[in-house]
mmCIF file of C-alpha atoms in Angstrom:
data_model
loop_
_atom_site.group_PDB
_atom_site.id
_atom_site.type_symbol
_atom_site.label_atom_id
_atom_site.label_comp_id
_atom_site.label_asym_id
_atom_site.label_seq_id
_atom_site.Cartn_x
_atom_site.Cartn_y
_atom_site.Cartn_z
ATOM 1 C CA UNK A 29 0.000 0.000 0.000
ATOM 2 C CA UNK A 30 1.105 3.613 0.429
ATOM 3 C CA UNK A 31 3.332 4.653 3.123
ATOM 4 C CA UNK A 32 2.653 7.784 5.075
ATOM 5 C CA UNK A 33 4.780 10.687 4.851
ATOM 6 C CA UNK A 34 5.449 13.296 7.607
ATOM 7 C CA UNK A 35 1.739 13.921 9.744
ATOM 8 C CA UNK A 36 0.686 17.710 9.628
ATOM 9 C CA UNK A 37 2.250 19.640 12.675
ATOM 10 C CA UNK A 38 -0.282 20.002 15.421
ATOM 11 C CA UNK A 39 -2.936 21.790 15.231
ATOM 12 C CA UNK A 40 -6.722 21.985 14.680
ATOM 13 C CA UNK A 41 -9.056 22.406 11.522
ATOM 14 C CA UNK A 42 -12.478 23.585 12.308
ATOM 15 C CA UNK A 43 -15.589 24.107 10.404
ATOM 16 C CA UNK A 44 -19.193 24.060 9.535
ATOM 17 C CA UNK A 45 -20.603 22.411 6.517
ATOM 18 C CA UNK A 46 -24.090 23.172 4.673
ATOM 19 C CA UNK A 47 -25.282 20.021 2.632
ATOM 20 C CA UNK A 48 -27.882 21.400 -0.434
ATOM 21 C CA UNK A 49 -29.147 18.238 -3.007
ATOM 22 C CA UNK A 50 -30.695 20.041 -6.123
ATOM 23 C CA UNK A 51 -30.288 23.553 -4.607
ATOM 24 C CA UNK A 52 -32.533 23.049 -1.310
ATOM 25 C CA UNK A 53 -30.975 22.505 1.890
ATOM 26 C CA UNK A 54 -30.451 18.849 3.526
ATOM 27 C CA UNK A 55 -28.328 19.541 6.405
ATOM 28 C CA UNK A 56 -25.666 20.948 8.062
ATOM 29 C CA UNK A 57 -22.677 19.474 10.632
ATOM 30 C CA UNK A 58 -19.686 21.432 12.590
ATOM 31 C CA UNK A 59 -16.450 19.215 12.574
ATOM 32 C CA UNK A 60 -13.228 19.351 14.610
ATOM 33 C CA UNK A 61 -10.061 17.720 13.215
ATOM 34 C CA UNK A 62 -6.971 17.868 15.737
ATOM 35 C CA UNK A 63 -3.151 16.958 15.523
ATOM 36 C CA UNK A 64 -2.067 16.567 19.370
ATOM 37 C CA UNK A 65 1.531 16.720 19.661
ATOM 38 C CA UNK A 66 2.244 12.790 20.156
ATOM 39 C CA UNK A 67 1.021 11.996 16.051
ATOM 40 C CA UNK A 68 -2.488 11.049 14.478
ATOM 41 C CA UNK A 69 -5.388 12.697 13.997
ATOM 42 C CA UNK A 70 -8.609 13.136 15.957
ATOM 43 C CA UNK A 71 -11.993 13.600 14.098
ATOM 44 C CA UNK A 72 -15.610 14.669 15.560
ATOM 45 C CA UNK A 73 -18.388 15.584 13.800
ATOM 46 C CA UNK A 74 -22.059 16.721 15.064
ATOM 47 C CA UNK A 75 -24.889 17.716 12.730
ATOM 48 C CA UNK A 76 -27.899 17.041 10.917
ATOM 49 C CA UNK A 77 -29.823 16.030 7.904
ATOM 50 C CA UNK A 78 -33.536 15.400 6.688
ATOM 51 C CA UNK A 79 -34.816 12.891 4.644
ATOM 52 C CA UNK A 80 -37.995 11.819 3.341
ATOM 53 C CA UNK A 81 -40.330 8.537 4.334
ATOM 54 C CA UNK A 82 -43.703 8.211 2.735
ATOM 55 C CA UNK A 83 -45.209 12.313 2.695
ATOM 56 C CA UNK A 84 -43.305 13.162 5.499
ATOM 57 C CA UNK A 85 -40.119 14.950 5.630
ATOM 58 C CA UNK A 86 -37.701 13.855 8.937
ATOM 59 C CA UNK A 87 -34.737 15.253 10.543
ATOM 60 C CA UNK A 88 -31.970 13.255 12.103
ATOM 61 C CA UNK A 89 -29.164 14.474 14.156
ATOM 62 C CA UNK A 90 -26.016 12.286 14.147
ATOM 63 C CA UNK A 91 -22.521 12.234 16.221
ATOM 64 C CA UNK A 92 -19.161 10.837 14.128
ATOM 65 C CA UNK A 93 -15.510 9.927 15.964
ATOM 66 C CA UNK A 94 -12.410 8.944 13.924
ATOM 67 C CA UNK A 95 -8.883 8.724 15.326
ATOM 68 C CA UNK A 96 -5.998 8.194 13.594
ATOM 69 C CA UNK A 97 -2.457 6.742 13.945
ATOM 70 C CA UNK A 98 0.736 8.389 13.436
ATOM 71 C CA UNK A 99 0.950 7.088 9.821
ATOM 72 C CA UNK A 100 -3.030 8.409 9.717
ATOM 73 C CA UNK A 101 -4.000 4.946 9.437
ATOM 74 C CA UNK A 102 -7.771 4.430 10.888
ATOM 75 C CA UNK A 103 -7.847 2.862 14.541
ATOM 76 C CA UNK A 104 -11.260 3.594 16.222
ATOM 77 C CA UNK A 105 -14.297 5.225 14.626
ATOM 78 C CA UNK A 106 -18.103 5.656 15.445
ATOM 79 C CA UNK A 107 -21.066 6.638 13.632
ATOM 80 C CA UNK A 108 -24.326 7.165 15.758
ATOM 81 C CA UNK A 109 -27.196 8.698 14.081
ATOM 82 C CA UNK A 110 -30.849 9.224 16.246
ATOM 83 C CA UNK A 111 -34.185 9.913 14.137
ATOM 84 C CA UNK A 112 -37.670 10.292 14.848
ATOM 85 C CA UNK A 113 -39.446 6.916 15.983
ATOM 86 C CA UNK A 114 -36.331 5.528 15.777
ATOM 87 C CA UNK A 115 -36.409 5.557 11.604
ATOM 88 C CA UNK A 116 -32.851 5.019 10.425
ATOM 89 C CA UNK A 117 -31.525 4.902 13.905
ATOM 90 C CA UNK A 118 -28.449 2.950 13.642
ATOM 91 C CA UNK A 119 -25.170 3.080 15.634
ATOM 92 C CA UNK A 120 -21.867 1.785 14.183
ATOM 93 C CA UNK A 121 -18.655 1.482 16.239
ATOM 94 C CA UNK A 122 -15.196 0.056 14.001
ATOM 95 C CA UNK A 123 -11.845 -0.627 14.774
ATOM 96 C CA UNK A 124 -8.891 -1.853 12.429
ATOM 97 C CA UNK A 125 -6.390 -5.117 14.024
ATOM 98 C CA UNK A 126 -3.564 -6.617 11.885
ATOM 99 C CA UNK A 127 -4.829 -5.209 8.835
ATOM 100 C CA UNK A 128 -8.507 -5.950 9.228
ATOM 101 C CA UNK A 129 -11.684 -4.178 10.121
ATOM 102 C CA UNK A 130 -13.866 -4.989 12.648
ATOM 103 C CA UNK A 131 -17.233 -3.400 12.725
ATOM 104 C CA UNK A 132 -20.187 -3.739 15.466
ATOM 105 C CA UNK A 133 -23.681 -2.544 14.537
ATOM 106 C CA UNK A 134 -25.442 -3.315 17.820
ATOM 107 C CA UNK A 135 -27.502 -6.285 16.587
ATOM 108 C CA UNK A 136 -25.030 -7.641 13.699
ATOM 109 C CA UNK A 137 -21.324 -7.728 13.289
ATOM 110 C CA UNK A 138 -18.616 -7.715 9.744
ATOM 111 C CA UNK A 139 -15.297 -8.431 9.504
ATOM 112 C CA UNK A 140 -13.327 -7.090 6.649
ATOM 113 C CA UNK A 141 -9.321 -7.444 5.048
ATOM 114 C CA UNK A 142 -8.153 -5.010 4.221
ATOM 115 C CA UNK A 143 -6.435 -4.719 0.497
ATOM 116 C CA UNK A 144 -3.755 -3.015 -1.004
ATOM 117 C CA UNK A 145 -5.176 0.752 -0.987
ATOM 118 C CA UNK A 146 -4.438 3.245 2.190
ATOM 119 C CA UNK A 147 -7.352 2.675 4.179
ATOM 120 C CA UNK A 148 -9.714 5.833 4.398
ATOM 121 C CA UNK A 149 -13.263 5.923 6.994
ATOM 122 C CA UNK A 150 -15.822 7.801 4.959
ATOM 123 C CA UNK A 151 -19.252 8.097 7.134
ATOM 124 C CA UNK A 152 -21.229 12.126 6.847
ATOM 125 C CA UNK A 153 -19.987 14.558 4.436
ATOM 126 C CA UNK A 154 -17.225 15.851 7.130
ATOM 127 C CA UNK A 155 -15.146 12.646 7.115
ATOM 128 C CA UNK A 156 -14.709 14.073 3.452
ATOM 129 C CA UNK A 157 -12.524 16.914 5.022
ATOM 130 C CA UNK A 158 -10.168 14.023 5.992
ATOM 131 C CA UNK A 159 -9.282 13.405 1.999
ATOM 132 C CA UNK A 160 -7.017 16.753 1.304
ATOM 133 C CA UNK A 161 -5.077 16.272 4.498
ATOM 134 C CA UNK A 162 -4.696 12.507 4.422
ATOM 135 C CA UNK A 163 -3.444 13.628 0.397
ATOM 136 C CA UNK A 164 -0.710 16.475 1.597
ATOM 137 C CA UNK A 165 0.555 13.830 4.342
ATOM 138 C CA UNK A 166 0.572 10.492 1.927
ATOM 139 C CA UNK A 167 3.769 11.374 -0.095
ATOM 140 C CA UNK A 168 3.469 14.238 -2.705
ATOM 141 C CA UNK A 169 1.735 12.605 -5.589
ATOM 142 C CA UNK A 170 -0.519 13.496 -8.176
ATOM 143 C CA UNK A 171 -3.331 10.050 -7.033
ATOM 144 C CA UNK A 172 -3.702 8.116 -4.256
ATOM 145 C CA UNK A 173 -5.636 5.086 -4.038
ATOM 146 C CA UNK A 174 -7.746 4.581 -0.999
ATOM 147 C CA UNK A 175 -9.652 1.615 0.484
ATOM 148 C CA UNK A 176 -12.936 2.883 1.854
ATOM 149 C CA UNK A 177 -14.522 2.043 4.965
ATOM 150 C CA UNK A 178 -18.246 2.821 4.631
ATOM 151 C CA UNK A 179 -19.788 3.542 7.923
ATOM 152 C CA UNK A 180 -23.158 3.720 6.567
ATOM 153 C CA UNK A 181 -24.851 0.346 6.533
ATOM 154 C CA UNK A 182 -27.114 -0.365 3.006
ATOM 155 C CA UNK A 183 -30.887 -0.891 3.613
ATOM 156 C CA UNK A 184 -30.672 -4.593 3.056
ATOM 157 C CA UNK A 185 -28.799 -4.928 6.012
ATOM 158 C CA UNK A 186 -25.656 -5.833 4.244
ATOM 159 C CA UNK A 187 -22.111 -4.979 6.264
ATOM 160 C CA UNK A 188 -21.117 -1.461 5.138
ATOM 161 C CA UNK A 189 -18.315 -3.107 2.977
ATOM 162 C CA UNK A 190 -16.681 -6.202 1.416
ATOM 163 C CA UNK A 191 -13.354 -6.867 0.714
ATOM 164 C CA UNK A 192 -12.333 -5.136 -1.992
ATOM 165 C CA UNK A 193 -15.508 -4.124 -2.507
ATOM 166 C CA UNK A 194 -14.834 -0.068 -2.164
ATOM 167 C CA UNK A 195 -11.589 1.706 -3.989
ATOM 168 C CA UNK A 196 -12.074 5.692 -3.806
ATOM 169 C CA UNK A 197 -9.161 7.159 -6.232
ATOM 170 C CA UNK A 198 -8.296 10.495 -5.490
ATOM 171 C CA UNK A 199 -5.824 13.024 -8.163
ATOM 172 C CA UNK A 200 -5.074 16.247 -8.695
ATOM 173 C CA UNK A 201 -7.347 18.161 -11.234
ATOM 174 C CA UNK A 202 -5.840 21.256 -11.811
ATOM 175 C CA UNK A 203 -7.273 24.800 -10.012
ATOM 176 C CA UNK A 204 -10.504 26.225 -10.019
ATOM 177 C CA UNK A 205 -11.979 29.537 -9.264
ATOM 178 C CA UNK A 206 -14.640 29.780 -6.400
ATOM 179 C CA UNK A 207 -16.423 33.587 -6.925
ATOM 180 C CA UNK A 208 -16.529 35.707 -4.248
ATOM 181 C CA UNK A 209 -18.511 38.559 -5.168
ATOM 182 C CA UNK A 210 -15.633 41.196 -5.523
ATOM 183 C CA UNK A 211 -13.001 38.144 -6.481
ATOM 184 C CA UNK A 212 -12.223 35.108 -6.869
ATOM 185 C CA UNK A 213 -10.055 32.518 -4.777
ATOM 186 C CA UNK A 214 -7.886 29.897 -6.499
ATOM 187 C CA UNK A 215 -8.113 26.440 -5.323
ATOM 188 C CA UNK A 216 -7.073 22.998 -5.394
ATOM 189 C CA UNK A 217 -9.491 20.648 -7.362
ATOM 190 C CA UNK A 218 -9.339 16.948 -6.904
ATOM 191 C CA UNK A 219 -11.355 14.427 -8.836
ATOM 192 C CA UNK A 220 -12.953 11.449 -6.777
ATOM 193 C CA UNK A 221 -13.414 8.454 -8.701
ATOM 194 C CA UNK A 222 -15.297 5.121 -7.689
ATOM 195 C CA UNK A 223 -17.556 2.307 -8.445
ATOM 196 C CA UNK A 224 -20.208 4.750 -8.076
ATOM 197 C CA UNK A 225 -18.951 7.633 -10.381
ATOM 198 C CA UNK A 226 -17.027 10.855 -10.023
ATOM 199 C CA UNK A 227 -16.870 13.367 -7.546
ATOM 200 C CA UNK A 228 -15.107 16.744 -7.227
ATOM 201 C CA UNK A 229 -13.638 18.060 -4.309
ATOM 202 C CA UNK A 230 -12.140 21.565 -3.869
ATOM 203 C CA UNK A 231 -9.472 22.312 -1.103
ATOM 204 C CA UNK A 232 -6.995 25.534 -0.034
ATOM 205 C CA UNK A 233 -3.880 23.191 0.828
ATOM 206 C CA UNK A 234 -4.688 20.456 3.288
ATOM 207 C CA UNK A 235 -8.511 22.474 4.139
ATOM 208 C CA UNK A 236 -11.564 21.533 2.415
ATOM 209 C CA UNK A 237 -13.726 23.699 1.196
ATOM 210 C CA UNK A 238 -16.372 22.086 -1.042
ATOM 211 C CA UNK A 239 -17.622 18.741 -2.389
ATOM 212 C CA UNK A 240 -19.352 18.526 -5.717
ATOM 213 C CA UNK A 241 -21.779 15.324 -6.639
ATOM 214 C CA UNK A 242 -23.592 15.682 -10.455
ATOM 215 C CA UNK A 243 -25.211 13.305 -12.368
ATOM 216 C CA UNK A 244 -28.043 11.718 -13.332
ATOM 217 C CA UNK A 245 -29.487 12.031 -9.959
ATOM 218 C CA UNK A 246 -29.471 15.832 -9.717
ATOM 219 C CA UNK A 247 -26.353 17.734 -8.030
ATOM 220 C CA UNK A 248 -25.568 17.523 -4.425
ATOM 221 C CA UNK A 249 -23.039 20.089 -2.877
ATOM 222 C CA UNK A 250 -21.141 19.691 0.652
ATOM 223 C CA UNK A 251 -19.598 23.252 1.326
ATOM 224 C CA UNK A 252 -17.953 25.297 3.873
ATOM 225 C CA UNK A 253 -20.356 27.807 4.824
ATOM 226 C CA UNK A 254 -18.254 29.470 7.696
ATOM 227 C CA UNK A 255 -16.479 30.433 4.775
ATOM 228 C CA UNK A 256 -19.104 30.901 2.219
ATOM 229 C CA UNK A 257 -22.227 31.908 4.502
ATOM 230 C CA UNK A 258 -24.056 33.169 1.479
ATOM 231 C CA UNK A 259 -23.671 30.120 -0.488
ATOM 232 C CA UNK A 260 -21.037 29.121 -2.640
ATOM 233 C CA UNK A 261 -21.023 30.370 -6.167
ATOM 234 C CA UNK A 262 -18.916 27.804 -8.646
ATOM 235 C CA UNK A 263 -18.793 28.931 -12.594
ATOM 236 C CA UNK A 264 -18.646 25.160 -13.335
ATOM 237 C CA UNK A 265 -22.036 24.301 -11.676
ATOM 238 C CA UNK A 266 -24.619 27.191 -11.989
ATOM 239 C CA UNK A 267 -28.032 26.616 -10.201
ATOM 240 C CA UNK A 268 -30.860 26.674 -12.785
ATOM 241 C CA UNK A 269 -33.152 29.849 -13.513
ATOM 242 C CA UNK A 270 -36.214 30.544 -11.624
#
């Protein structure tokens, strides 16, 4: 797999996210990433999100952990997520021995080995702030090729993954311009690829700023909005006219 470069000095990233699917608003989380002084990398994430059952529209609030090790390899991570009358409850707690993942869903567990790719916990839209950090650390290349660990379960009850089951590839794309009204800012622009399409993700260094889903299921958007409280404009993925 890839070896890990130098960790990010200590530190902390902070930030709030606004999640919009066809230009209306989903949801929203605030995440924390630290760097303590001794290595790795501390994740927690608190938010919500609203989905639809039958005619009704619900709202879930969910809670996320992910630490780290010193060569920001996963060790522990937890996804709980509460909902009204308990629809799409779930709680998911991991952990990664010897090179496989053990995951504990209350009422079922999975086992997964893992492959040849750096592994990479993807759960909420913040674990996606993870991706240009983990990137700067893992050696300066233009790709890396990640093993995901879903943390959401599917519907049918299925474990969130399966051996090589879930390969996220992540490379540079060049810069793109986000408008700010009176300018622009120049940022990094990485394209996502997997089984289930592409992805683009924008970043300033190692700290995300937007995620960008199109395609034949409308356009979703994950997007800083303590830095863009307005909404983020893109020139590459204008909202339709009224």
């Amino acid at each position: 797999g890839t070896e890990a470069g130098t960790p990010t000095s200590p530190g902390t990233i902070s930030g709030t996210l606004e999640i919009n699917a066809d230009w209306s608003k989903k949801g929203e989380a605030a995440y924390e990433i630290s760097m303590p002084i001794g290595g790795g990398i501390r994740m927690s994430s608190r938010g919500t999100f609203s989905f639809k059952v039958l005619f009704a529209t619900l709202v879930a609030s969910f809670s996320e952990e992910i630490a780290l090790d010193p060569d920001c390899r996963p060790e522990t991570f937890a996804l709980q997520i509460d909902a009204p009358l308990g629809i799409g409850s779930r709680r998911v707690e991991g952990e990664i021995r010897e090179e496989v993942v053990h995951l504990d869903y209350g009422d079922q567990e999975s086992v997964i080995r893992l492959g040849e790719g750096f592994p990479l916990v993807l759960g909420t839209f913040s674990t996606y702030a993870l991706i240009p950090l983990l990137f700067d650390t893992l050696a300066a290349v233009d790709a890396v090729d990640f093993e995901v660990i879903v943390l959401f379960a599917r519907r049918d009850g299925e474990a969130a993954g399966k051996d090589g089951d879930a390969t996220l590839r992540v490379e540079r794309s060049g810069k793109a311009r986000i408008d700010l009204g009176p300018g622009e800012l120049l940022v990094d622009r990485y394209l996502l690829t997997s089984r289930l399409g592409e992805s683009e993700l924008l970043a300033k260094g190692d700290e995300f700023l937007a995620l960008l889903v199109a395609g034949g299921g409308g356009t979703l958007i994950a997007y800083r909005s303590d830095y863009f409280p307005g909404g983020i404009e893109l020139p590459h993925l204008d909202a339709p006219s009224p």
